[in-house]
Tab-separated table of C-alpha atoms and ligand atoms in Angstrom:
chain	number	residue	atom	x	y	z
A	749	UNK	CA	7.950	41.410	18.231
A	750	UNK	CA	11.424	40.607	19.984
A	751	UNK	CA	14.590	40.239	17.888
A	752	UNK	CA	17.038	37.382	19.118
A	753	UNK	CA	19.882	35.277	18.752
A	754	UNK	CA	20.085	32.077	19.007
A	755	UNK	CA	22.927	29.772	20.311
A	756	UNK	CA	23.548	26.221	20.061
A	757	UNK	CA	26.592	24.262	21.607
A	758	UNK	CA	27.256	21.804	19.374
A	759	UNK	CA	28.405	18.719	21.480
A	760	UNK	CA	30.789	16.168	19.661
A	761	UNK	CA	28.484	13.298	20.627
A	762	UNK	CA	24.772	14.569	19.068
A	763	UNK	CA	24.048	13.510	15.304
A	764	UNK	CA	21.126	15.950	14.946
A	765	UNK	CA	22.007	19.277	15.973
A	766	UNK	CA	20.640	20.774	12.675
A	767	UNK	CA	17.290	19.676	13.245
A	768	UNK	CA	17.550	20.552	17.083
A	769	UNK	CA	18.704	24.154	15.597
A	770	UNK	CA	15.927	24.170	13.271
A	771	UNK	CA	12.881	22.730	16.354
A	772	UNK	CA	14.394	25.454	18.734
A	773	UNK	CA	13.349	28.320	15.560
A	774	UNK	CA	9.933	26.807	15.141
A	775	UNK	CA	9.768	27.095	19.209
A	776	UNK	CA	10.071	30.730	18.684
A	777	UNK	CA	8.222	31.608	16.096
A	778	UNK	CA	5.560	29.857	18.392
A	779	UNK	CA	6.536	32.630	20.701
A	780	UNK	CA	6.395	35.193	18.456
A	781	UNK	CA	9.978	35.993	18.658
A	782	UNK	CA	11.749	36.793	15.282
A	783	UNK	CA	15.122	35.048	14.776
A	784	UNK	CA	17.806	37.365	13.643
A	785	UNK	CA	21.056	34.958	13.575
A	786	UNK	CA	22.072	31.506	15.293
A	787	UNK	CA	25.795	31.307	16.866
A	788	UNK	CA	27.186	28.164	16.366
A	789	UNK	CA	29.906	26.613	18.647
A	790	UNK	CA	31.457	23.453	18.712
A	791	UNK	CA	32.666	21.569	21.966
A	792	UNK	CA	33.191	18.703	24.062
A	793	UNK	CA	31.102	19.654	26.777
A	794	UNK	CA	29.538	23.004	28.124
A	795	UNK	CA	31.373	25.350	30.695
A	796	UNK	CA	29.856	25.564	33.873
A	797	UNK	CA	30.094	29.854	33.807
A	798	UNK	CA	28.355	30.555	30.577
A	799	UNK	CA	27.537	27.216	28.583
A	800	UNK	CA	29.689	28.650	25.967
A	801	UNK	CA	33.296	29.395	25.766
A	802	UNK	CA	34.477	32.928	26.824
A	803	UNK	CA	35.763	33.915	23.548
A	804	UNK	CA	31.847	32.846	22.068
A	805	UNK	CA	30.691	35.387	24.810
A	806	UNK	CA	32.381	37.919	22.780
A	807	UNK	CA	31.477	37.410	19.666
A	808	UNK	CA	27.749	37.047	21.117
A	809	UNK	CA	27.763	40.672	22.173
A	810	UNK	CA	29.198	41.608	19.069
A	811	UNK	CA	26.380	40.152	17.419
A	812	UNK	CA	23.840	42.063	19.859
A	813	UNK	CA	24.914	45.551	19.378
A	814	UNK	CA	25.405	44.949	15.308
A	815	UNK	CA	21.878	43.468	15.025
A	816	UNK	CA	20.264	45.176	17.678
A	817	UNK	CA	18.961	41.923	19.270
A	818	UNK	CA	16.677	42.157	22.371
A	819	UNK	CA	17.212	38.904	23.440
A	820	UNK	CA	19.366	35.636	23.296
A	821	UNK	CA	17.821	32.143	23.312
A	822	UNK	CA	20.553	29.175	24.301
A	823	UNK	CA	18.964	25.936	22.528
A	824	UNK	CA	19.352	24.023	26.278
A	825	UNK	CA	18.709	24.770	29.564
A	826	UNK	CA	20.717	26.949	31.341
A	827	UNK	CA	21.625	26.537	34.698
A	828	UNK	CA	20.815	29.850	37.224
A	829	UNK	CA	24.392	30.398	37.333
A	830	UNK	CA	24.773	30.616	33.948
A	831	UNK	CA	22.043	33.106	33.332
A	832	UNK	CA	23.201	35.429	35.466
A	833	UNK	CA	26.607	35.274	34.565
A	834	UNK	CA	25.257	35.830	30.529
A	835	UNK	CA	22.771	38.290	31.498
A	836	UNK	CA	25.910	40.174	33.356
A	837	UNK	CA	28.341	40.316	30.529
A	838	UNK	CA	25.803	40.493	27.408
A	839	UNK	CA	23.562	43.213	29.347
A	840	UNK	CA	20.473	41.747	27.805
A	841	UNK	CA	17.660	39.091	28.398
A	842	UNK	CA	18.741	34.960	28.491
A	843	UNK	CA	16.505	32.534	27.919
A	844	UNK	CA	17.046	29.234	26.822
A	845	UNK	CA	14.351	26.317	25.597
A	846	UNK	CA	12.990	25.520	28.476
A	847	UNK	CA	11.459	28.677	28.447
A	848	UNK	CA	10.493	28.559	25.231
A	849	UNK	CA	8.698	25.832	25.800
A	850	UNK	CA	7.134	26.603	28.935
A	851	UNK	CA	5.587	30.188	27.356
A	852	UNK	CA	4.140	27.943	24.707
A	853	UNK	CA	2.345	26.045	26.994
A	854	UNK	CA	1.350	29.164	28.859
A	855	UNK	CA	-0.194	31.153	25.842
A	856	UNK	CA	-1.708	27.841	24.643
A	857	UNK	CA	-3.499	26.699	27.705
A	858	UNK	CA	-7.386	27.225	27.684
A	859	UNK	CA	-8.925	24.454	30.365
A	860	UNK	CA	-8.813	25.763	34.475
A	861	UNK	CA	-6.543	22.208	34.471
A	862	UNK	CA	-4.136	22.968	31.915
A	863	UNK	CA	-3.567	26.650	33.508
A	864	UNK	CA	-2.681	25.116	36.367
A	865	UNK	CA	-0.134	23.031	35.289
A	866	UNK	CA	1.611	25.149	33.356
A	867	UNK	CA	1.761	27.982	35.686
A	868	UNK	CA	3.021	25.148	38.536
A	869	UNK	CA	5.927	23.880	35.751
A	870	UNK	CA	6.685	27.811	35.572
A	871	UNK	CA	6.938	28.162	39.594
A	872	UNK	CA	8.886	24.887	39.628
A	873	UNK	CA	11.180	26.291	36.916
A	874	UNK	CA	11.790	29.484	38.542
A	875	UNK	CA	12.065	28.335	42.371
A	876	UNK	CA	16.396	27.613	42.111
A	877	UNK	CA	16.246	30.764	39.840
A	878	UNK	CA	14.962	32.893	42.469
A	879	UNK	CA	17.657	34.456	44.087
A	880	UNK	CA	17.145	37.077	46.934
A	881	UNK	CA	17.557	40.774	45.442
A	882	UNK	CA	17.896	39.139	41.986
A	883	UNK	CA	18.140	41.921	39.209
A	884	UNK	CA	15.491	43.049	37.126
A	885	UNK	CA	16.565	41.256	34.148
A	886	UNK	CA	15.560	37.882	35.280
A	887	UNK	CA	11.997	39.024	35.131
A	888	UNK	CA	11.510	37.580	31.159
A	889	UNK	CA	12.501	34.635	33.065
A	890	UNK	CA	9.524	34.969	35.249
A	891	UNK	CA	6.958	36.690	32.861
A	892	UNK	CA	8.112	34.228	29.776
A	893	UNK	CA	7.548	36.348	26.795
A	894	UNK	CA	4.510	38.600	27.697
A	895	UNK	CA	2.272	35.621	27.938
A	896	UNK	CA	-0.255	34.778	30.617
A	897	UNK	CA	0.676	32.442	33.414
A	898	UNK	CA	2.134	33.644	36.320
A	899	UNK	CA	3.239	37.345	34.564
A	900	UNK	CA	4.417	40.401	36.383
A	901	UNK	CA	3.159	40.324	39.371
A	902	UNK	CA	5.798	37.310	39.724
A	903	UNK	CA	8.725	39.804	39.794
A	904	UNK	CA	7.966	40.385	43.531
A	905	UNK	CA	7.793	36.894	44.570
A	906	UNK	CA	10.621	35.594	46.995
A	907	UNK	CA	11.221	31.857	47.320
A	908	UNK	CA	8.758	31.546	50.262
A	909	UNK	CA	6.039	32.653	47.825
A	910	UNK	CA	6.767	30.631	44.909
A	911	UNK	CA	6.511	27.595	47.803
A	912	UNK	CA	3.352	28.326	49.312
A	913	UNK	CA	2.328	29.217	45.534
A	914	UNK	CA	3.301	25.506	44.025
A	915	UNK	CA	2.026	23.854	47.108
A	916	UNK	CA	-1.388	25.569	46.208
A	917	UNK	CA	-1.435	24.551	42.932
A	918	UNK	CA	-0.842	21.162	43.503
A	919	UNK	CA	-4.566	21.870	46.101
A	920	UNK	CA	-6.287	23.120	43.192
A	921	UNK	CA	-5.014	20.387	41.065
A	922	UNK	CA	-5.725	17.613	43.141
A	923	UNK	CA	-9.179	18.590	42.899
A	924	UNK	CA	-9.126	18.585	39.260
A	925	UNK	CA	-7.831	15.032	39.023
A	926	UNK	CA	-10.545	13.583	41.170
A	927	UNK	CA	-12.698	14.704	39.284
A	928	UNK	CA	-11.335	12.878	35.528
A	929	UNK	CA	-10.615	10.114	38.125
A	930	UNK	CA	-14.154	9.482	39.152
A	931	UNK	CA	-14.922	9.541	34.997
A	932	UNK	CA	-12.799	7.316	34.153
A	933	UNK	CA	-13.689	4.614	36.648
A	934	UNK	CA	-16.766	5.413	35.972
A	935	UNK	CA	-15.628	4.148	31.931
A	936	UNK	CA	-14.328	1.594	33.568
A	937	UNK	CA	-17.436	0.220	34.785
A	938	UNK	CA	-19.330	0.834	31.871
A	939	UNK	CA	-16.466	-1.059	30.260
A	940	UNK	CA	-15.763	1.147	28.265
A	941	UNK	CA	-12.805	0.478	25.805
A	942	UNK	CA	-10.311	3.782	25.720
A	943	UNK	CA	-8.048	4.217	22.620
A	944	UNK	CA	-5.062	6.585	23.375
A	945	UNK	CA	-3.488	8.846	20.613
A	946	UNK	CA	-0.149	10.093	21.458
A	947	UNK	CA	2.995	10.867	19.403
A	948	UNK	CA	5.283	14.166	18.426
A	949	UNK	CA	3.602	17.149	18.705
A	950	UNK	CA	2.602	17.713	15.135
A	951	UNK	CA	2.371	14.661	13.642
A	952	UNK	CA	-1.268	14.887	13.430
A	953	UNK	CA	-2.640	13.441	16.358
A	954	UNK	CA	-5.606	15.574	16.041
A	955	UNK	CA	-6.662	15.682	12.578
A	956	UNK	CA	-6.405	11.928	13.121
A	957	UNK	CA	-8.789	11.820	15.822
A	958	UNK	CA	-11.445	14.234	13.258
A	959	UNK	CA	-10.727	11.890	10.317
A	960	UNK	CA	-11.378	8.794	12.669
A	961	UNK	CA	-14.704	10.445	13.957
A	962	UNK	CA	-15.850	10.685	10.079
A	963	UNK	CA	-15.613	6.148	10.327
A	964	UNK	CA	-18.235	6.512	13.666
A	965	UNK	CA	-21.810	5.909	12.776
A	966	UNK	CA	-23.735	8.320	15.626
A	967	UNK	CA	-21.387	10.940	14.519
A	968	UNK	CA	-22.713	13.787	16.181
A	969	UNK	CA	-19.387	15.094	17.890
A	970	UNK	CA	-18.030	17.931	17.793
A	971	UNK	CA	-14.041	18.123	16.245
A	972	UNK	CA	-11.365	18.934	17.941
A	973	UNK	CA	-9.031	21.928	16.948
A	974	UNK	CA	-6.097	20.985	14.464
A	975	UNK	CA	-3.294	23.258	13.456
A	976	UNK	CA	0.407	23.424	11.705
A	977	UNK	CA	1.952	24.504	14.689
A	978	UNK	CA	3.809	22.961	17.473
A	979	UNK	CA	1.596	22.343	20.944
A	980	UNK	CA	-1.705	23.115	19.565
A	981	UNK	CA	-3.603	20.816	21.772
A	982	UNK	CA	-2.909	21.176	25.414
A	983	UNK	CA	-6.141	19.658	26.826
A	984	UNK	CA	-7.481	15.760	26.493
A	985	UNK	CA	-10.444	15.505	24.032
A	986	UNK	CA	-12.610	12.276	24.709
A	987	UNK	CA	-14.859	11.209	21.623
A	988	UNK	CA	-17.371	8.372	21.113
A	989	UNK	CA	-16.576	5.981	18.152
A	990	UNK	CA	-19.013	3.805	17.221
A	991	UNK	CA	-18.179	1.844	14.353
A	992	UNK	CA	-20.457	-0.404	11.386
A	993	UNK	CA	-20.366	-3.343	13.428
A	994	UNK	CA	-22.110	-1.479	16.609
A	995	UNK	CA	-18.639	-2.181	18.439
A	996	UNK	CA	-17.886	0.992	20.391
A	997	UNK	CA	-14.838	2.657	21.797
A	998	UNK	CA	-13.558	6.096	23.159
A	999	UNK	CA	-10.573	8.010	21.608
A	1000	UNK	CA	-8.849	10.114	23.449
A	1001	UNK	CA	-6.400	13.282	22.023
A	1002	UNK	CA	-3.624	14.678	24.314
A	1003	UNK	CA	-0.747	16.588	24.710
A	1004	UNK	CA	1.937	16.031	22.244
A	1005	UNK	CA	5.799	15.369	23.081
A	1006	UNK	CA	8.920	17.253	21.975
A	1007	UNK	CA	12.235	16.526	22.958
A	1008	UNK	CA	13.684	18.072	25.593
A	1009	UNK	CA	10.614	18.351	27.602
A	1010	UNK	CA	10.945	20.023	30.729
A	1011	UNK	CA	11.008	17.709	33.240
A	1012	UNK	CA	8.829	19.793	35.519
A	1013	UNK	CA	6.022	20.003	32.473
A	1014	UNK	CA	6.136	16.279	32.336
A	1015	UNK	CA	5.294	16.300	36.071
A	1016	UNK	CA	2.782	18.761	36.078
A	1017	UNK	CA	1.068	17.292	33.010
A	1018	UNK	CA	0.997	13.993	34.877
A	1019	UNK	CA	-2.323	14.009	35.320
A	1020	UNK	CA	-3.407	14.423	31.732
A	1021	UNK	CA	-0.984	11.930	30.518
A	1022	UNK	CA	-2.483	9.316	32.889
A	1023	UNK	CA	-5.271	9.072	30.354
A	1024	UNK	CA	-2.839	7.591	27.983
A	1025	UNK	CA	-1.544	5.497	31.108
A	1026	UNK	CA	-4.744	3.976	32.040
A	1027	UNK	CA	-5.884	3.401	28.028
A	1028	UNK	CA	-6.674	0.040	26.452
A	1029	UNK	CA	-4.632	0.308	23.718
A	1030	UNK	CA	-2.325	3.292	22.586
A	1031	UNK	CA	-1.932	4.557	18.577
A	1032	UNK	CA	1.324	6.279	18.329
A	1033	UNK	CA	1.193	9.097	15.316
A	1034	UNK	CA	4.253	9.611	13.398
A	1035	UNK	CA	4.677	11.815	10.912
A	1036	UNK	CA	6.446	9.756	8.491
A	1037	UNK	CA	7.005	13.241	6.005
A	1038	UNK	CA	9.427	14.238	8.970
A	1039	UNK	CA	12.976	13.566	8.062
A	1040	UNK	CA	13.637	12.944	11.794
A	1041	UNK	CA	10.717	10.748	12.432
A	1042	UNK	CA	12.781	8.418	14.184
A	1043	UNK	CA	14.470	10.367	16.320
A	1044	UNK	CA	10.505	11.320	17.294
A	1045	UNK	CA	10.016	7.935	17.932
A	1046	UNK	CA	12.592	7.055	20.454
A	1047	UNK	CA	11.544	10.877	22.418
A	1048	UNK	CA	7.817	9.110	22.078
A	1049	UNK	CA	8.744	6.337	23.156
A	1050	UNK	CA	10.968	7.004	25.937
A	1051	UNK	CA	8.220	9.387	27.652
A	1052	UNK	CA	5.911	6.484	27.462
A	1053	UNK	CA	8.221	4.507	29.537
A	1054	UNK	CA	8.457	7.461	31.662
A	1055	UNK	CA	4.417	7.276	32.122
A	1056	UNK	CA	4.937	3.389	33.065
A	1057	UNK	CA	2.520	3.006	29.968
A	1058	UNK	CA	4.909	0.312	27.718
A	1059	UNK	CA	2.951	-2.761	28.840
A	1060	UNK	CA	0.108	-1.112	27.069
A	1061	UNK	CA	-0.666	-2.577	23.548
A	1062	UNK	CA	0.375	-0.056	20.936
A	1063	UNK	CA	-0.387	0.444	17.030
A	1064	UNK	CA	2.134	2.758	14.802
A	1065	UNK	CA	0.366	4.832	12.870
A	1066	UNK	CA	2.992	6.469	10.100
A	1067	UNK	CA	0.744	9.253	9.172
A	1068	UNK	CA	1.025	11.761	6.041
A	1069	UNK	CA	1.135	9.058	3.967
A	1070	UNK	CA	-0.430	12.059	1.093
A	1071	UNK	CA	2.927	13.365	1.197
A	1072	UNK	CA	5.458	10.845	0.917
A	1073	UNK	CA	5.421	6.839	0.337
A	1074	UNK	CA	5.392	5.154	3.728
A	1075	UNK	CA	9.067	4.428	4.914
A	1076	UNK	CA	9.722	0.676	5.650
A	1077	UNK	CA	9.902	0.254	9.093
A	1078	UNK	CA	10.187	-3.650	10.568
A	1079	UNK	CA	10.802	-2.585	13.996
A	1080	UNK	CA	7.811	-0.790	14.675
A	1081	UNK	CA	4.763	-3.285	14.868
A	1082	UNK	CA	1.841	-3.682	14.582
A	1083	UNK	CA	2.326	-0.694	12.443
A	1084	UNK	CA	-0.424	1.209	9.484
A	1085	UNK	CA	0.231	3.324	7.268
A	1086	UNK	CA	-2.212	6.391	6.656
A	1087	UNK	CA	-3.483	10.224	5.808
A	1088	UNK	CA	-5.388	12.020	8.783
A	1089	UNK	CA	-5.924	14.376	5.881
A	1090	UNK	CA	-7.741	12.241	2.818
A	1091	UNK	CA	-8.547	8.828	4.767
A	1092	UNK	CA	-6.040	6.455	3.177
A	1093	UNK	CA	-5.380	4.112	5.007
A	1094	UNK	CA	-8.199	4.599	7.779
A	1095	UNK	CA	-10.233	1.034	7.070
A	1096	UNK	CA	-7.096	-0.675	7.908
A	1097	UNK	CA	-6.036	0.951	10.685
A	1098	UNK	CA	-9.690	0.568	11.824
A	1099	UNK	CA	-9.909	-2.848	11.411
A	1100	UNK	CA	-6.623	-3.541	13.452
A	1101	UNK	CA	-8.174	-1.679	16.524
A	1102	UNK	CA	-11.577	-3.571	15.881
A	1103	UNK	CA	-9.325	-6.676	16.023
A	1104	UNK	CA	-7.262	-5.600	18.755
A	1105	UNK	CA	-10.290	-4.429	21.073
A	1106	UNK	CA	-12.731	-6.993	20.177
A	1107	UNK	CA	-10.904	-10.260	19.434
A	1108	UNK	CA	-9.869	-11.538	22.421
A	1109	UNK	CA	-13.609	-11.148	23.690
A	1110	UNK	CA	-15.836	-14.376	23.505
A	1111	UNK	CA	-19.770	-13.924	23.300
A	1112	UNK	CA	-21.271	-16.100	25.479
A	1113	UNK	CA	-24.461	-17.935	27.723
A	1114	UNK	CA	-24.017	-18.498	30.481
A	1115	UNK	CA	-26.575	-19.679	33.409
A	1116	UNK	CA	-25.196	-18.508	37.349
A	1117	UNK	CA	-26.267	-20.141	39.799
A	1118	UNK	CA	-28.395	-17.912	42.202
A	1119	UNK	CA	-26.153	-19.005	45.648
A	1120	UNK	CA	-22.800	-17.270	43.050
A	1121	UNK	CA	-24.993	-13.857	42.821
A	1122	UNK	CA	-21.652	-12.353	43.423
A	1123	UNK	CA	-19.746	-13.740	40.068
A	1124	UNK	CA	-22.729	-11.527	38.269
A	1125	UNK	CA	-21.983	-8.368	40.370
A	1126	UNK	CA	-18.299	-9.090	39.222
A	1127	UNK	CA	-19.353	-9.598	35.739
A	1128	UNK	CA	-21.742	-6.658	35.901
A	1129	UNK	CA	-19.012	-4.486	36.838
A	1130	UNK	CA	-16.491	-6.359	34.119
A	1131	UNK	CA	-18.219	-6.735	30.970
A	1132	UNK	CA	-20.579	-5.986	28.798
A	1133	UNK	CA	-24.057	-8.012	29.858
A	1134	UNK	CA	-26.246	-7.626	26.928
A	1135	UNK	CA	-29.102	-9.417	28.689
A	1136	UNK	CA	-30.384	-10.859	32.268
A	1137	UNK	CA	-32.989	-13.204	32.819
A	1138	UNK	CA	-34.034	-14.907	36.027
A	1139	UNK	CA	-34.817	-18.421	35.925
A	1140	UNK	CA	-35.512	-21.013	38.023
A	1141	UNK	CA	-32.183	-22.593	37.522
A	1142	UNK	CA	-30.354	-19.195	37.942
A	1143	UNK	CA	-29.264	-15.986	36.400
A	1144	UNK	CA	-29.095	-16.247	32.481
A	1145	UNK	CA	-27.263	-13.657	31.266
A	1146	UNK	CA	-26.119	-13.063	27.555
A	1147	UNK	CA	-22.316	-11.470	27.929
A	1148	UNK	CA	-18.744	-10.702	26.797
A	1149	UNK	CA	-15.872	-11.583	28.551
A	1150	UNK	CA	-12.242	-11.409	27.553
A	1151	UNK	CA	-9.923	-14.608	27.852
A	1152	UNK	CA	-9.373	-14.385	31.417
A	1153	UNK	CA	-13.083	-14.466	32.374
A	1154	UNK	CA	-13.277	-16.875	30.171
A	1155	UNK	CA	-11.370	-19.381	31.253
A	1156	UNK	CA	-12.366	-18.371	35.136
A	1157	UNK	CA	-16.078	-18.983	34.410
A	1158	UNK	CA	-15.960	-21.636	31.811
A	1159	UNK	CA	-18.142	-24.110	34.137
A	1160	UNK	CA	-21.109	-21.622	33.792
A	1161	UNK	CA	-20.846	-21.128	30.064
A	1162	UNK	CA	-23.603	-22.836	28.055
B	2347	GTP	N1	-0.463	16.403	4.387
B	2347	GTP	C1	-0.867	15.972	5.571
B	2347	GTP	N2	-0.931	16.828	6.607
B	2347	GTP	C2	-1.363	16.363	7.781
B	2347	GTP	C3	-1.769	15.020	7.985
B	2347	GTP	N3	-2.159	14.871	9.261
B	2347	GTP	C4	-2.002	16.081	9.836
B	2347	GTP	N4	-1.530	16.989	8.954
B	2347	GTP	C5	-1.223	18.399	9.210
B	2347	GTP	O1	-0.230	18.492	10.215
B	2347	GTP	C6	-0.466	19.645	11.028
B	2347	GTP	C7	-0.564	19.230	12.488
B	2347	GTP	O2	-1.736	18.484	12.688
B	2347	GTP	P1	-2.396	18.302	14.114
B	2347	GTP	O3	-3.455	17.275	13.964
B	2347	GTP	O4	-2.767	19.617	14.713
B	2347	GTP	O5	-1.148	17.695	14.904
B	2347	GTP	P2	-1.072	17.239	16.427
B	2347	GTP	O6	-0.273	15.995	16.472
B	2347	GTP	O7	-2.418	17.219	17.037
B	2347	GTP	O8	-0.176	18.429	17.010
B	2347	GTP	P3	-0.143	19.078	18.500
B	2347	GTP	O9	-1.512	19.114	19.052
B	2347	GTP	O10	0.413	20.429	18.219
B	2347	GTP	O11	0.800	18.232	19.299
B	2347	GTP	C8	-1.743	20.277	10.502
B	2347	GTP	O12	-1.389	21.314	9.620
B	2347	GTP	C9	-2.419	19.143	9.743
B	2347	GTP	O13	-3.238	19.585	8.697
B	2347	GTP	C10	-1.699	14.144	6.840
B	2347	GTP	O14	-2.012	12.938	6.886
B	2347	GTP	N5	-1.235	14.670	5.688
B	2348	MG	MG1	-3.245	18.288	18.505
């Protein structure tokens, strides 16, 4: 196990340094990396040589040789001339939490689709890094910390590699996405009603979906893996749910947020995130036992914007409601409260996505004249048809359509 330091820069202007102090030690212990002391310094703004002021630098190394660190972890990311400059004067290994987070992601991944996008966010990362005849030390920057990914045979890599090796990626990828593409048009035709978890990673997003599949009536699906630790799910998870009143829908669990996420994960996770993007209606997990749940929110909520996905109906779902009462929170609504864990909660929360879903959808006849067989096809594609008859009068068909059919085809409605 590596020994490090950490240090934050504690800027005038943030509120919640603590808990960002406190995230960037649970992002190591993810790593495996044992925390021997945090460095504290407060400033206005970070240097452009080494983040931190030179005097800091000194005290740093101080810290090294007393505690016989192997590494140093900066709680932002570090510009490349800043690493080299620390990794110069401290004569060990900088990384900051962009690293972090990307090695989490790389030890996590399981899915073809999800080792490709990390090991594309890594390249991306490391592309300005690269510098020709860089030393050896940058190579924890390159391996991460001993984790799969792109590894040691990185350390040879020039920038010309790392190009042809992201513009490969993004081949492989491509391929990938065509592929969930093609099934979820194909939901799309079936119309198929997608509900989208998201939220923090660990608020519970997964033991949700479990708990939720527990409420399905043909519940033969498998559940998907849940753990107290931060990034446990990496890949999408689509499960049936059908509930007591035969309405059906699918439920989707993703990728969690944290702030500060890389930029370049974002982008290389695009593709999984579009299943939140192209969703019928989103439920936002928060995990209401968090004292900074509402800083969680606003990261949530921003990289939903992000992902162009805020015209999207959305319920808040203030989860762990076992451990603490729900807080009162106007601003967030339509909002539930509820335990992934023992169910509280879960008929209510239920009921609003029935609502939400199924609502707006009118049950109708309708008789089509033969000469319009192209408003069926439409409708076909559409809706749910629950029966077609031919007639002599025209096609009688038994459907669903939402309020915008509706009111299109109101002069075939019986
Ligand atoms: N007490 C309590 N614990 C919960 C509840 N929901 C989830 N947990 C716990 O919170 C931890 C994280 O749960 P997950 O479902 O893995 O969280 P997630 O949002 O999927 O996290 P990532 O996949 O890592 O982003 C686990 O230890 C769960 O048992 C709840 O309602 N009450
Ligand atoms: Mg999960």
């Amino acid at each position: 196990m590596e020994k490090a330091i950490l240090v934050g820069l504690h800027l005038q202007d943030t509120v919640d340094f603590n808990y960002m102090m406190a995230e960037l030690k649970s992002l190591c212990e993810a790593c495996e990396i044992v925390v021997l002391e945090t460095i504290i310094q407060k400033m206005d703004k970070p240097t452009a040589n080494f983040y931190i002021g030179p005097g800091k630098v000194e005290e740093l190394k101080a810290a090294i040789i007393n505690l016989e660190a192997d590494l140093v972890v900066f709680d932002d990311e570090l510009s490349p001339t800043q690493v080299r400059n620390l990794e110069k004067a401290l004569q060990i290994k900088v990384i900051d939490r962009t690293v972090l987070i990307l090695d989490i992601f790389a030890r996590r991944a399981k899915t073809k689709e999800a080792m490709l996008q990390v090991e594309l966010a890594q390249c991306e990362y490391m592309l300005p890094r690269v510098i020709v005849g860089a030393n050896s030390s940058f190579s924890r920057q390159r391996s991460g910390t001993g984790s799969k990914g792109p590894g040691e045979k990185q350390l040879e890599l020039d920038r010309r590699f790392l190009k042809e090796q992201i513009s490969r990626l993004h081949d492989d990828l491509k391929e990938l996405v065509s592929i969930r593409r093609t099934q979820r048009e194909k939901r799309k035709k079936d119309n198929t009603f997608t509900v989208a978890i998201t939220g923090y990673t660990n608020s519970g997003k997964s033991t949700l979906l479990n708990k939720m599949l527990e409420y399905s009536i043909e519940n033969s699906e498998k559940y998907v893996f849940e753990k107290n630790m931060l990034f446990a799910t990496l890949e999408t998870a689509t499960r049936a749910v059908t509930l007591k009143n035969n309405h059906r829908f699918l439920i989707t669990d993703t990728v969690g947020f944290i702030s500060k996420l890389p930029h370049h994960l974002i982008e290389a996770f695009k593709s999984t995130l579009e299943e939140i993007k192209e969703a019928t209606l989103i439920l936002h997990v928060i995990d209401s036992a968090n004292s900074q749940f509402k800083k969680q929110v606003d990261v949530v909520e921003a990289v939903l914007k992000n992902l162009e996905a805020k015209d999207i109906p959305v319920i808040y779902v203030l989860n762990k409601l076992d451990l603490l009462p729900a807080p009162e929170i106007s601003q967030l609504s339509p909002c539930v409260s509820v335990s992934a864990v023992t169910g509280e909660g879960f008929p209510e929360l239920i009921k609003l996505i029935d609502n939400i879903l199924y609502n707006s959808l009118h049950r109708v006849r309708m008789i089509i004249p033969f000469e319009k067989g192209n408003i069926y096809s439409f409708l076909k594609d559409k809706t749910q048809i629950f029966s077609t008859e031919y007639l002599d009068d025209g096609i009688h068909i038994d459907a669903e359509l939402n309020d915008h059919l509706f009111n299109l085809y109101k002069q075939y409605i019986i």
